[in-house]
Every structure is written in structure tokens, then in C-alpha cells.
mmCIF file of C-alpha atoms in Angstrom:
data_model
loop_
_atom_site.group_PDB
_atom_site.id
_atom_site.type_symbol
_atom_site.label_atom_id
_atom_site.label_comp_id
_atom_site.label_asym_id
_atom_site.label_seq_id
_atom_site.Cartn_x
_atom_site.Cartn_y
_atom_site.Cartn_z
ATOM 1 C CA ASP A 1 11.038 -10.237 7.609
ATOM 2 C CA GLN A 2 9.800 -7.003 7.984
ATOM 3 C CA GLN A 3 11.713 -4.250 6.115
ATOM 4 C CA VAL A 4 10.031 -1.385 7.045
ATOM 5 C CA LYS A 5 8.555 -1.020 10.621
ATOM 6 C CA GLN A 6 6.070 1.089 12.330
ATOM 7 C CA ASN A 7 5.987 0.634 16.042
ATOM 8 C CA SER A 8 3.598 2.622 17.130
ATOM 9 C CA PRO A 9 0.409 0.878 16.130
ATOM 10 C CA SER A 10 -1.966 3.690 17.525
ATOM 11 C CA LEU A 11 -1.982 7.819 18.053
ATOM 12 C CA ARG A 12 -4.150 9.601 20.201
ATOM 13 C CA VAL A 13 -3.722 13.714 19.358
ATOM 14 C CA GLN A 14 -5.917 16.989 20.258
ATOM 15 C CA GLU A 15 -6.983 18.801 17.447
ATOM 16 C CA GLY A 16 -4.427 21.546 16.564
ATOM 17 C CA ARG A 17 -1.395 19.826 17.937
ATOM 18 C CA ILE A 18 1.081 18.185 15.942
ATOM 19 C CA SER A 19 0.926 14.490 15.206
ATOM 20 C CA ILE A 20 4.550 13.083 14.363
ATOM 21 C CA LEU A 21 4.657 9.498 12.971
ATOM 22 C CA ASN A 22 7.359 7.747 12.900
ATOM 23 C CA CYS A 23 8.906 4.770 10.329
ATOM 24 C CA ASP A 24 11.776 2.813 10.644
ATOM 25 C CA TYR A 25 13.699 0.496 7.751
ATOM 26 C CA THR A 26 16.419 -2.043 7.379
ATOM 27 C CA ASN A 27 17.326 -2.369 3.524
ATOM 28 C CA SER A 28 20.308 0.698 3.075
ATOM 29 C CA MET A 29 19.468 0.088 -0.664
ATOM 30 C CA PHE A 30 15.906 1.747 -0.285
ATOM 31 C CA ASP A 31 15.702 5.456 -1.547
ATOM 32 C CA TYR A 32 12.319 6.172 -2.358
ATOM 33 C CA PHE A 33 9.205 6.337 0.461
ATOM 34 C CA LEU A 34 5.937 7.220 0.798
ATOM 35 C CA TRP A 35 3.385 7.744 2.991
ATOM 36 C CA TYR A 36 -0.370 6.422 2.228
ATOM 37 C CA LYS A 37 -3.198 7.681 4.471
ATOM 38 C CA LYS A 38 -6.193 5.005 4.922
ATOM 39 C CA TYR A 39 -9.908 5.319 5.596
ATOM 40 C CA PRO A 40 -11.683 2.303 6.841
ATOM 41 C CA ALA A 41 -13.317 0.233 3.617
ATOM 42 C CA GLU A 42 -11.161 1.986 1.295
ATOM 43 C CA GLY A 43 -8.114 1.614 -0.616
ATOM 44 C CA PRO A 44 -4.450 3.631 0.832
ATOM 45 C CA THR A 45 -4.717 6.957 -0.800
ATOM 46 C CA PHE A 46 -0.820 8.567 -1.693
ATOM 47 C CA LEU A 47 -0.201 11.352 0.649
ATOM 48 C CA ILE A 48 3.158 12.313 0.613
ATOM 49 C CA SER A 49 6.843 10.934 -0.794
ATOM 50 C CA ILE A 50 10.486 11.651 -0.469
ATOM 51 C CA SER A 51 13.566 10.754 -2.611
ATOM 52 C CA SER A 52 17.071 9.966 -0.652
ATOM 53 C CA ILE A 53 19.002 13.030 -1.891
ATOM 54 C CA LYS A 54 16.600 15.093 0.356
ATOM 55 C CA ASP A 55 16.005 15.136 4.328
ATOM 56 C CA LYS A 56 12.711 17.297 4.216
ATOM 57 C CA ASN A 57 9.509 17.223 1.796
ATOM 58 C CA GLU A 58 6.593 19.873 2.777
ATOM 59 C CA ASP A 59 3.108 19.544 1.772
ATOM 60 C CA GLY A 60 0.750 21.799 3.047
ATOM 61 C CA ARG A 61 0.467 20.216 6.656
ATOM 62 C CA PHE A 62 2.170 17.554 5.788
ATOM 63 C CA THR A 63 6.414 17.203 5.873
ATOM 64 C CA VAL A 64 8.623 14.400 5.758
ATOM 65 C CA PHE A 65 11.310 13.987 7.505
ATOM 66 C CA LEU A 66 14.436 11.582 6.450
ATOM 67 C CA ASN A 67 17.338 10.521 8.036
ATOM 68 C CA LYS A 68 19.172 8.098 6.134
ATOM 69 C CA SER A 69 21.966 7.528 8.965
ATOM 70 C CA ALA A 70 19.340 6.419 11.250
ATOM 71 C CA LYS A 71 17.330 4.645 8.483
ATOM 72 C CA HIS A 72 14.282 6.257 9.927
ATOM 73 C CA LEU A 73 11.567 8.743 8.545
ATOM 74 C CA SER A 74 8.957 10.454 9.897
ATOM 75 C CA LEU A 75 5.658 12.029 9.143
ATOM 76 C CA HIS A 76 4.452 15.438 10.828
ATOM 77 C CA ILE A 77 0.989 16.597 10.806
ATOM 78 C CA VAL A 78 0.847 20.691 11.862
ATOM 79 C CA PRO A 79 -1.672 21.225 12.641
ATOM 80 C CA SER A 80 -3.808 18.090 13.436
ATOM 81 C CA GLN A 81 -7.422 17.752 11.935
ATOM 82 C CA PRO A 82 -10.283 15.054 12.843
ATOM 83 C CA GLY A 83 -10.764 14.835 9.404
ATOM 84 C CA ASP A 84 -6.956 13.424 9.499
ATOM 85 C CA SER A 85 -8.181 10.598 11.638
ATOM 86 C CA ALA A 86 -6.899 7.612 9.581
ATOM 87 C CA VAL A 87 -4.515 4.641 9.476
ATOM 88 C CA TYR A 88 -1.292 5.267 7.913
ATOM 89 C CA PHE A 89 1.365 3.497 6.032
ATOM 90 C CA CYS A 90 4.908 4.185 5.209
ATOM 91 C CA ALA A 91 6.265 2.611 2.327
ATOM 92 C CA ALA A 92 9.777 2.177 0.661
ATOM 93 C CA GLU A 93 10.428 1.324 -2.740
ATOM 94 C CA GLY A 94 12.658 -1.594 -3.805
ATOM 95 C CA THR A 95 13.538 -2.498 -7.444
ATOM 96 C CA GLY A 96 11.162 -2.499 -9.877
ATOM 97 C CA ASN A 97 8.618 0.170 -8.303
ATOM 98 C CA GLN A 98 7.618 -2.963 -5.341
ATOM 99 C CA PHE A 99 6.878 -1.167 -2.426
ATOM 100 C CA TYR A 100 7.477 -2.541 1.052
ATOM 101 C CA PHE A 101 4.918 -1.239 3.647
ATOM 102 C CA GLY A 102 5.035 -0.967 7.243
ATOM 103 C CA THR A 103 2.187 -2.227 9.564
ATOM 104 C CA GLY A 104 0.470 1.290 9.665
ATOM 105 C CA THR A 105 -0.333 3.711 12.383
ATOM 106 C CA SER A 106 -3.735 4.605 13.087
ATOM 107 C CA LEU A 107 -3.914 7.918 14.234
ATOM 108 C CA THR A 108 -7.127 9.577 15.861
ATOM 109 C CA VAL A 109 -7.382 13.536 16.015
ATOM 110 C CA ILE A 110 -9.835 14.169 19.012
ATOM 111 C CA PRO A 111 -11.688 17.245 18.692
ATOM 112 C CA ASP B 1 -12.536 9.755 -14.652
ATOM 113 C CA ALA B 2 -10.212 7.052 -14.963
ATOM 114 C CA GLU B 3 -9.919 4.642 -11.866
ATOM 115 C CA ILE B 4 -8.934 1.677 -10.799
ATOM 116 C CA THR B 5 -12.079 -0.727 -9.414
ATOM 117 C CA GLN B 6 -12.379 -4.212 -7.813
ATOM 118 C CA SER B 7 -14.941 -6.796 -7.864
ATOM 119 C CA PRO B 8 -16.532 -8.578 -5.855
ATOM 120 C CA ARG B 9 -16.337 -5.893 -2.584
ATOM 121 C CA HIS B 10 -17.168 -8.771 -0.597
ATOM 122 C CA LYS B 11 -16.698 -12.675 -1.266
ATOM 123 C CA ILE B 12 -17.419 -15.424 1.363
ATOM 124 C CA THR B 13 -16.375 -18.775 -0.305
ATOM 125 C CA GLU B 14 -15.787 -22.113 1.241
ATOM 126 C CA THR B 15 -12.312 -23.796 1.820
ATOM 127 C CA GLY B 16 -10.743 -25.644 -1.073
ATOM 128 C CA ARG B 17 -12.771 -23.786 -3.462
ATOM 129 C CA GLN B 18 -11.587 -21.626 -6.634
ATOM 130 C CA VAL B 19 -11.964 -17.565 -6.113
ATOM 131 C CA THR B 20 -11.041 -14.997 -8.654
ATOM 132 C CA LEU B 21 -10.622 -11.424 -7.886
ATOM 133 C CA ALA B 22 -11.289 -8.856 -10.648
ATOM 134 C CA CYS B 23 -8.728 -5.617 -10.634
ATOM 135 C CA HIS B 24 -9.237 -3.477 -13.644
ATOM 136 C CA GLN B 25 -8.047 0.085 -14.582
ATOM 137 C CA THR B 26 -8.768 2.537 -17.006
ATOM 138 C CA TRP B 27 -5.608 4.764 -16.814
ATOM 139 C CA ASN B 28 -3.917 2.481 -19.077
ATOM 140 C CA HIS B 29 -0.956 1.886 -16.475
ATOM 141 C CA ASN B 30 1.742 -0.530 -17.232
ATOM 142 C CA ASN B 31 2.228 -1.646 -13.900
ATOM 143 C CA MET B 32 -0.197 -3.662 -11.656
ATOM 144 C CA PHE B 33 0.172 -4.821 -8.527
ATOM 145 C CA TRP B 34 -1.901 -6.895 -5.676
ATOM 146 C CA TYR B 35 -1.880 -6.957 -2.261
ATOM 147 C CA ARG B 36 -3.248 -8.413 0.892
ATOM 148 C CA GLN B 37 -3.675 -6.267 4.291
ATOM 149 C CA ASP B 38 -3.550 -8.382 7.297
ATOM 150 C CA LEU B 39 -2.882 -7.091 10.843
ATOM 151 C CA GLY B 40 0.273 -7.067 12.048
ATOM 152 C CA HIS B 41 1.402 -7.157 8.557
ATOM 153 C CA GLY B 42 0.854 -4.035 6.713
ATOM 154 C CA LEU B 43 0.118 -4.859 3.265
ATOM 155 C CA ARG B 44 2.262 -7.349 1.694
ATOM 156 C CA LEU B 45 2.982 -7.649 -2.070
ATOM 157 C CA ILE B 46 1.378 -11.134 -3.534
ATOM 158 C CA HIS B 47 2.091 -11.212 -7.524
ATOM 159 C CA TYR B 48 2.816 -7.924 -9.728
ATOM 160 C CA SER B 49 2.922 -7.056 -13.874
ATOM 161 C CA TYR B 50 5.056 -4.470 -15.774
ATOM 162 C CA GLY B 51 2.506 -5.304 -19.181
ATOM 163 C CA VAL B 52 0.901 -7.667 -21.037
ATOM 164 C CA GLN B 53 2.202 -11.428 -20.613
ATOM 165 C CA ASP B 54 4.007 -10.358 -17.714
ATOM 166 C CA THR B 55 3.572 -11.590 -14.409
ATOM 167 C CA ASN B 56 5.610 -11.407 -11.388
ATOM 168 C CA LYS B 57 5.994 -13.202 -8.044
ATOM 169 C CA GLY B 58 6.144 -11.165 -4.806
ATOM 170 C CA GLU B 59 6.585 -12.000 -1.125
ATOM 171 C CA VAL B 60 3.409 -13.856 -0.334
ATOM 172 C CA SER B 61 2.393 -15.409 -3.677
ATOM 173 C CA ASP B 62 1.703 -19.266 -2.643
ATOM 174 C CA GLY B 63 -1.408 -20.185 -3.515
ATOM 175 C CA TYR B 64 -2.494 -17.367 -6.129
ATOM 176 C CA SER B 65 -1.987 -16.724 -9.780
ATOM 177 C CA VAL B 66 -2.124 -14.077 -11.942
ATOM 178 C CA SER B 67 -2.631 -13.533 -15.839
ATOM 179 C CA ARG B 68 -2.600 -10.421 -17.853
ATOM 180 C CA SER B 69 -3.761 -10.872 -20.797
ATOM 181 C CA ASN B 70 -4.577 -6.864 -21.280
ATOM 182 C CA THR B 71 -3.305 -3.567 -19.880
ATOM 183 C CA GLU B 72 -6.463 -3.103 -18.095
ATOM 184 C CA ASP B 73 -7.129 -6.005 -16.024
ATOM 185 C CA LEU B 74 -5.168 -8.274 -13.553
ATOM 186 C CA PRO B 75 -7.044 -10.803 -12.073
ATOM 187 C CA LEU B 76 -5.933 -12.678 -8.704
ATOM 188 C CA THR B 77 -7.159 -16.179 -8.704
ATOM 189 C CA LEU B 78 -7.004 -18.436 -5.330
ATOM 190 C CA GLU B 79 -6.618 -21.997 -7.038
ATOM 191 C CA SER B 80 -7.466 -23.794 -3.908
ATOM 192 C CA ALA B 81 -8.928 -21.350 -0.755
ATOM 193 C CA ALA B 82 -7.754 -21.728 2.527
ATOM 194 C CA SER B 83 -9.004 -20.090 5.921
ATOM 195 C CA SER B 84 -5.385 -18.525 6.023
ATOM 196 C CA GLN B 85 -6.285 -15.959 2.575
ATOM 197 C CA THR B 86 -9.131 -14.567 4.270
ATOM 198 C CA SER B 87 -8.053 -11.364 4.138
ATOM 199 C CA VAL B 88 -8.473 -7.650 2.196
ATOM 200 C CA TYR B 89 -6.827 -7.915 -1.033
ATOM 201 C CA PHE B 90 -6.001 -4.635 -2.573
ATOM 202 C CA CYS B 91 -5.207 -4.021 -6.545
ATOM 203 C CA ALA B 92 -2.978 -0.895 -7.621
ATOM 204 C CA SER B 93 -1.395 0.362 -10.581
ATOM 205 C CA SER B 94 1.673 2.413 -11.733
ATOM 206 C CA VAL B 95 2.678 4.065 -14.990
ATOM 207 C CA HIS B 96 6.178 3.164 -14.255
ATOM 208 C CA ARG B 97 8.507 0.930 -13.451
ATOM 209 C CA GLY B 98 11.284 3.021 -12.175
ATOM 210 C CA LEU B 99 11.591 5.059 -9.463
ATOM 211 C CA THR B 100 9.435 7.900 -7.756
ATOM 212 C CA ASP B 101 6.551 6.471 -9.175
ATOM 213 C CA THR B 102 2.796 6.590 -6.848
ATOM 214 C CA GLN B 103 1.348 3.748 -6.975
ATOM 215 C CA TYR B 104 -3.003 3.913 -7.350
ATOM 216 C CA PHE B 105 -5.043 1.733 -4.868
ATOM 217 C CA GLY B 106 -8.300 0.025 -5.649
ATOM 218 C CA PRO B 107 -10.950 0.127 -3.054
ATOM 219 C CA GLY B 108 -10.534 -3.715 -1.555
ATOM 220 C CA THR B 109 -11.895 -6.641 -1.584
ATOM 221 C CA ARG B 110 -12.656 -8.565 1.771
ATOM 222 C CA LEU B 111 -12.345 -11.988 1.481
ATOM 223 C CA THR B 112 -13.406 -14.532 3.982
ATOM 224 C CA VAL B 113 -12.639 -18.265 3.818
ATOM 225 C CA LEU B 114 -14.904 -20.582 6.264
#
């Protein structure tokens, strides 16, 4: 049973606009969340993370929002650039540094 | 530069054969992980290790085994390959077992079982 879900398999956004990627989780024990970015034929690379003691974390163009009551997090990319086109995975950390990944959202930024 | 490597990058094998995928990291990380990536499932944890001689099963461990004889390597063995094990396999490592530790991934191995 998938504990971390990304319900949108794909997203297309115009360059310069905001990209919003969503993620839902079911386990209320999760309290650390991460976003990874993956290009074809490469391994995932860490993008940004957030602890449950926060509701927002920002790093340049990337901001992650966490709504614990809704068990929902989102990644905002502003402004979106063609180089952001990739598959984005959200992950939740369980006990012992075990990660539970979502199914991924493929973002295409159109020039 | 410290890094994490996987070999081979591509492998084709036949059903029933034993296959070993290599993972090597030079960061001296304690934790190492193996995942498989399949369409519709994301990345799923196969096995993991918190240190030398330590191994643990993940959520999809059936048909796979690992061993950790040193800090740098965690080879993944498919004892008798099945077509359902056709997938892309990723190795990852991290420093600590505790929370807030990022995992660093290798480039992946694409395995096809015919």
C-alpha cells in the first residue's frame, strides 16, 4: 500500500510561470520530507527538504510547503525554467533513515 | 571527488540465472540502500545496511540478498532472476541512521531479465 502518493503523473508549465507539484502521505508518524529530482539515465538528486516543525522551507526558486493536518506537501518552482524539466519524487522518512517514495511527477517546462 | 558508482550500467540476463549488481561509495557512509524503480511504483526499498555485517529487508526483498563485508560496498544479488525483476536499480548511501539525513544516489543499473 503506497504510503506516499503523487497523484499527478505529469505537469506541463510555461517557462517563467509557477510549477506546483503535490504529494500526499498517509502515515502521521512521518516527520521529515524530501524532494528529489531525476533526469533520464541518472540517479535521483536531492533538491529540498522540510521537517515537520516547519510549514515552509525555501531555497532559491524552490519552496516546499507542509500541511501536517492535511498530510500534504507541495513543491513550488518559481520561475520555472526549461532545465527544471525532470521527474520529481517526494519522499517521507520513516524510522532508521528509511525513505518512502511517491510515484513521481514528470514536469515539462515549455520554452 | 567522493562518489557512488554502480556497475554494470546495463545488464541483460536469462530467467533463473544468478545476477550480482555492484554498488561502491567512497564517502565512507555508514548507511547503504538498494531501490528498484518501476513505472507506477516510484522507488521501492529492497534491502539496506547500517554498517559492516549489518543487513535488513526492505518492502520488496523477496528474491534478493545483500552482504556488507566493508564500508564501501553493498552488492545486490538476485539468486534466480525472474522477469518480474526487470527494473532499474538504484543504490544510495547516507551518513547517519537518524532523521534529516539526505541519501545520495548512484546512476542506476538497468536490468532486463528475458
